[in-house]
Coordinates of C-alpha atoms in Angstrom, one line a residue:
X19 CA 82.0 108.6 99.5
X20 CA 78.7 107.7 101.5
X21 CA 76.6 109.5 99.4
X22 CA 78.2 109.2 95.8
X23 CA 76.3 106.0 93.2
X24 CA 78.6 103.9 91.8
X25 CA 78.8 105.8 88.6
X26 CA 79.9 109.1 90.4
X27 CA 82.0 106.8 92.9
X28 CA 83.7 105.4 89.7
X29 CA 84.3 108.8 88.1
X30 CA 85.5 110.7 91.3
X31 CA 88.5 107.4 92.0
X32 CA 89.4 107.7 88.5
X33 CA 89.9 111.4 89.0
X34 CA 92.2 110.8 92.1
X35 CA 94.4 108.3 90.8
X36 CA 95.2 110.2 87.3
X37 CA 95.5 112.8 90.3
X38 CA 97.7 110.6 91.5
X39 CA 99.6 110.0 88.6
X40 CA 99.9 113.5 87.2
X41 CA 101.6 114.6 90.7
X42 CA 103.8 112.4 90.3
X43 CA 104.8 112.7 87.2
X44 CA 105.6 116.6 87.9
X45 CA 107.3 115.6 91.2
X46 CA 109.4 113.0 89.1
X47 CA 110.5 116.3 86.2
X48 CA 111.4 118.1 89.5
X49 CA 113.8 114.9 90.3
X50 CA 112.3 114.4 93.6
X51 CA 112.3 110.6 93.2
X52 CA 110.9 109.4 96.5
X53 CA 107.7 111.5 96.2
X54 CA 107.4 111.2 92.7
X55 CA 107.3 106.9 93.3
X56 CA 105.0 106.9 96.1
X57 CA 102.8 109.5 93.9
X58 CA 103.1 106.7 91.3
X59 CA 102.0 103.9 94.2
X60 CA 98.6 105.6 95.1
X61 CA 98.0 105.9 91.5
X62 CA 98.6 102.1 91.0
X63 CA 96.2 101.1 93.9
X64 CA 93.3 103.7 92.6
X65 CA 93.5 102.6 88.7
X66 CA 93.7 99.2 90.1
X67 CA 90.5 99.3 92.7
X68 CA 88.6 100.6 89.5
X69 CA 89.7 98.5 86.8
X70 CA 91.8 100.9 84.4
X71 CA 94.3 98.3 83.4
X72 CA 95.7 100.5 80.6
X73 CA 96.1 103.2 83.3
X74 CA 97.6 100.8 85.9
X75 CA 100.1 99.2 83.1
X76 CA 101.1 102.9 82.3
X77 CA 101.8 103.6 85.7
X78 CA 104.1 100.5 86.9
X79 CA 106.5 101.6 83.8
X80 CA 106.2 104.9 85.0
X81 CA 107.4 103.3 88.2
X82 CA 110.0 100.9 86.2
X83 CA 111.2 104.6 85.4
X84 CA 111.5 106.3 88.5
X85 CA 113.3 103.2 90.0
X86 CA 116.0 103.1 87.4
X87 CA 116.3 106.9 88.1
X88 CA 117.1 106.2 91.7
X89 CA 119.2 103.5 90.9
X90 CA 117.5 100.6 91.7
X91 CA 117.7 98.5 88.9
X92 CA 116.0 95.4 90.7
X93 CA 113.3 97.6 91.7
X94 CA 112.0 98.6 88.3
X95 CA 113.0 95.1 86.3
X96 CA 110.3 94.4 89.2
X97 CA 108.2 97.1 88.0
X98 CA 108.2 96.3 84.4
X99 CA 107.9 93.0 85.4
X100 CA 104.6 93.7 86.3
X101 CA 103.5 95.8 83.9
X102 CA 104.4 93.2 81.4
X103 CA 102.5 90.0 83.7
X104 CA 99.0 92.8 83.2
X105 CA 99.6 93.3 79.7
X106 CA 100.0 90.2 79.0
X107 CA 97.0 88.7 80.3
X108 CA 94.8 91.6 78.4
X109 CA 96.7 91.0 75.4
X110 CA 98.1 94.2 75.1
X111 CA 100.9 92.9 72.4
X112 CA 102.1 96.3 71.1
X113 CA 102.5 97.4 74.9
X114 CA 103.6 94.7 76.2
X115 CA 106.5 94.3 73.5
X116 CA 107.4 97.9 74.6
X117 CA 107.2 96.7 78.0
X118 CA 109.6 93.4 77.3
X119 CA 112.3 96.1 75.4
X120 CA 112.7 98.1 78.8
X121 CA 113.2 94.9 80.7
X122 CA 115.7 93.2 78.8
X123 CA 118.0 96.6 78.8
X124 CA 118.2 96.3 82.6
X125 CA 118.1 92.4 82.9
X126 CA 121.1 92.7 80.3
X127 CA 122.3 95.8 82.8
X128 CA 122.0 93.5 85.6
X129 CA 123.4 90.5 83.9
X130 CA 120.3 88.6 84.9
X131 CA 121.0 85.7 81.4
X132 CA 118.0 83.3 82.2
X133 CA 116.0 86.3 82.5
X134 CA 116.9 87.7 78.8
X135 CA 116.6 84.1 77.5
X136 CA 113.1 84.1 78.7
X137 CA 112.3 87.9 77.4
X138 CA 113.6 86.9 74.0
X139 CA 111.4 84.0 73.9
X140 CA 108.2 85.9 74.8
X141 CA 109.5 88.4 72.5
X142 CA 110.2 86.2 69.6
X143 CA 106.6 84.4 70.0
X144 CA 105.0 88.3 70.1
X145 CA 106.7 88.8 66.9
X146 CA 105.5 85.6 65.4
X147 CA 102.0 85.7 65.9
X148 CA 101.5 89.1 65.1
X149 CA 100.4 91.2 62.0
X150 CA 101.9 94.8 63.1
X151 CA 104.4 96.2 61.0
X152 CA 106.0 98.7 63.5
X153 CA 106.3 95.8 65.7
X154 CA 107.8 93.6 64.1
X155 CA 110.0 96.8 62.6
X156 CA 110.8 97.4 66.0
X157 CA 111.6 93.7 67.0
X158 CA 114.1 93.2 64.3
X159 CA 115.9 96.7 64.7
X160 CA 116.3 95.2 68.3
X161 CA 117.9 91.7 67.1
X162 CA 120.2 94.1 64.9
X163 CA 121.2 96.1 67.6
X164 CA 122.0 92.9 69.6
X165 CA 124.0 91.5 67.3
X166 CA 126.0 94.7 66.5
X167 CA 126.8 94.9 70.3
X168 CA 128.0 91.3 70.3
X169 CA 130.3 91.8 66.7
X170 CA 128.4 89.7 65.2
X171 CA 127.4 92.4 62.6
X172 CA 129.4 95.2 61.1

């Protein structure tokens, strides 16, 4: 864009990657996986070169997403993974406790223990230091289901 200012510049990339995102998002209801995740990619790298965090976190679950739909469970415990590393460092707490939730189901898929030990910890800290109902609403339904699942409650 030779001839676009910066504001224009930053309006017209933010306009490609939710571009980005939106394609890939129909491409992923159509079940065309492949597309839909590199779709998902380019939308990454754009919200990323202009500084949408919220965007970019949005789009590696998206990813997290598409990966488990393809059956690559490494690949999106990956992808959550880093959604949860950005939303952590811009103290997204709600999101990131969303974020956490997704990756403990498929660390717990994938048997991963260490990994879940850690999740829970981050998890529990969240919890602790925070004044939002629904999450810690959330949080504890969570701890019940775990415990229902190991017989521990009936």
């Amino acid at each position: 864009m030779p001839f676009a200012d910066e504001d224009m510049r930053q309006r017209i990339l933010s306009r490609l990657a939710t571009s980005w995102y939106f394609e890939g998002a129909q491409l992923q209801l159509e079940q065309k996986y492949s597309e839909a995740l590199s779709c998902m990619m380019k939308a990454s790298d754009g919200f990323h070169e202009i500084g949408e965090v919220k965007n970019e976190i949005e789009v590696w679950c998206q990813i997290g997403t598409i990966r488990n739909f393809m059956y690559d469970l490494m690949g999106a415990v990956d992808a959550y993974h880093s959604a949860s590393l950005l939303a952590d460092s811009y103290n997204y707490d709600t999101k990131l406790m969303e974020i956490l939730r997704e990756e403990y189901k498929l660390s717990e898929e994938l048997g991963y223990s260490e990994k879940l030990f850690a999740i829970s910890q981050k998890m529990d800290s969240l919890v602790a230091l925070t004044d939002d109902v629904k999450m810690k609403f959330t949080y504890y339904n969570h701890l019940g289901d775990e415990a229902k699942g190991q017989g521990n409650y009936k």
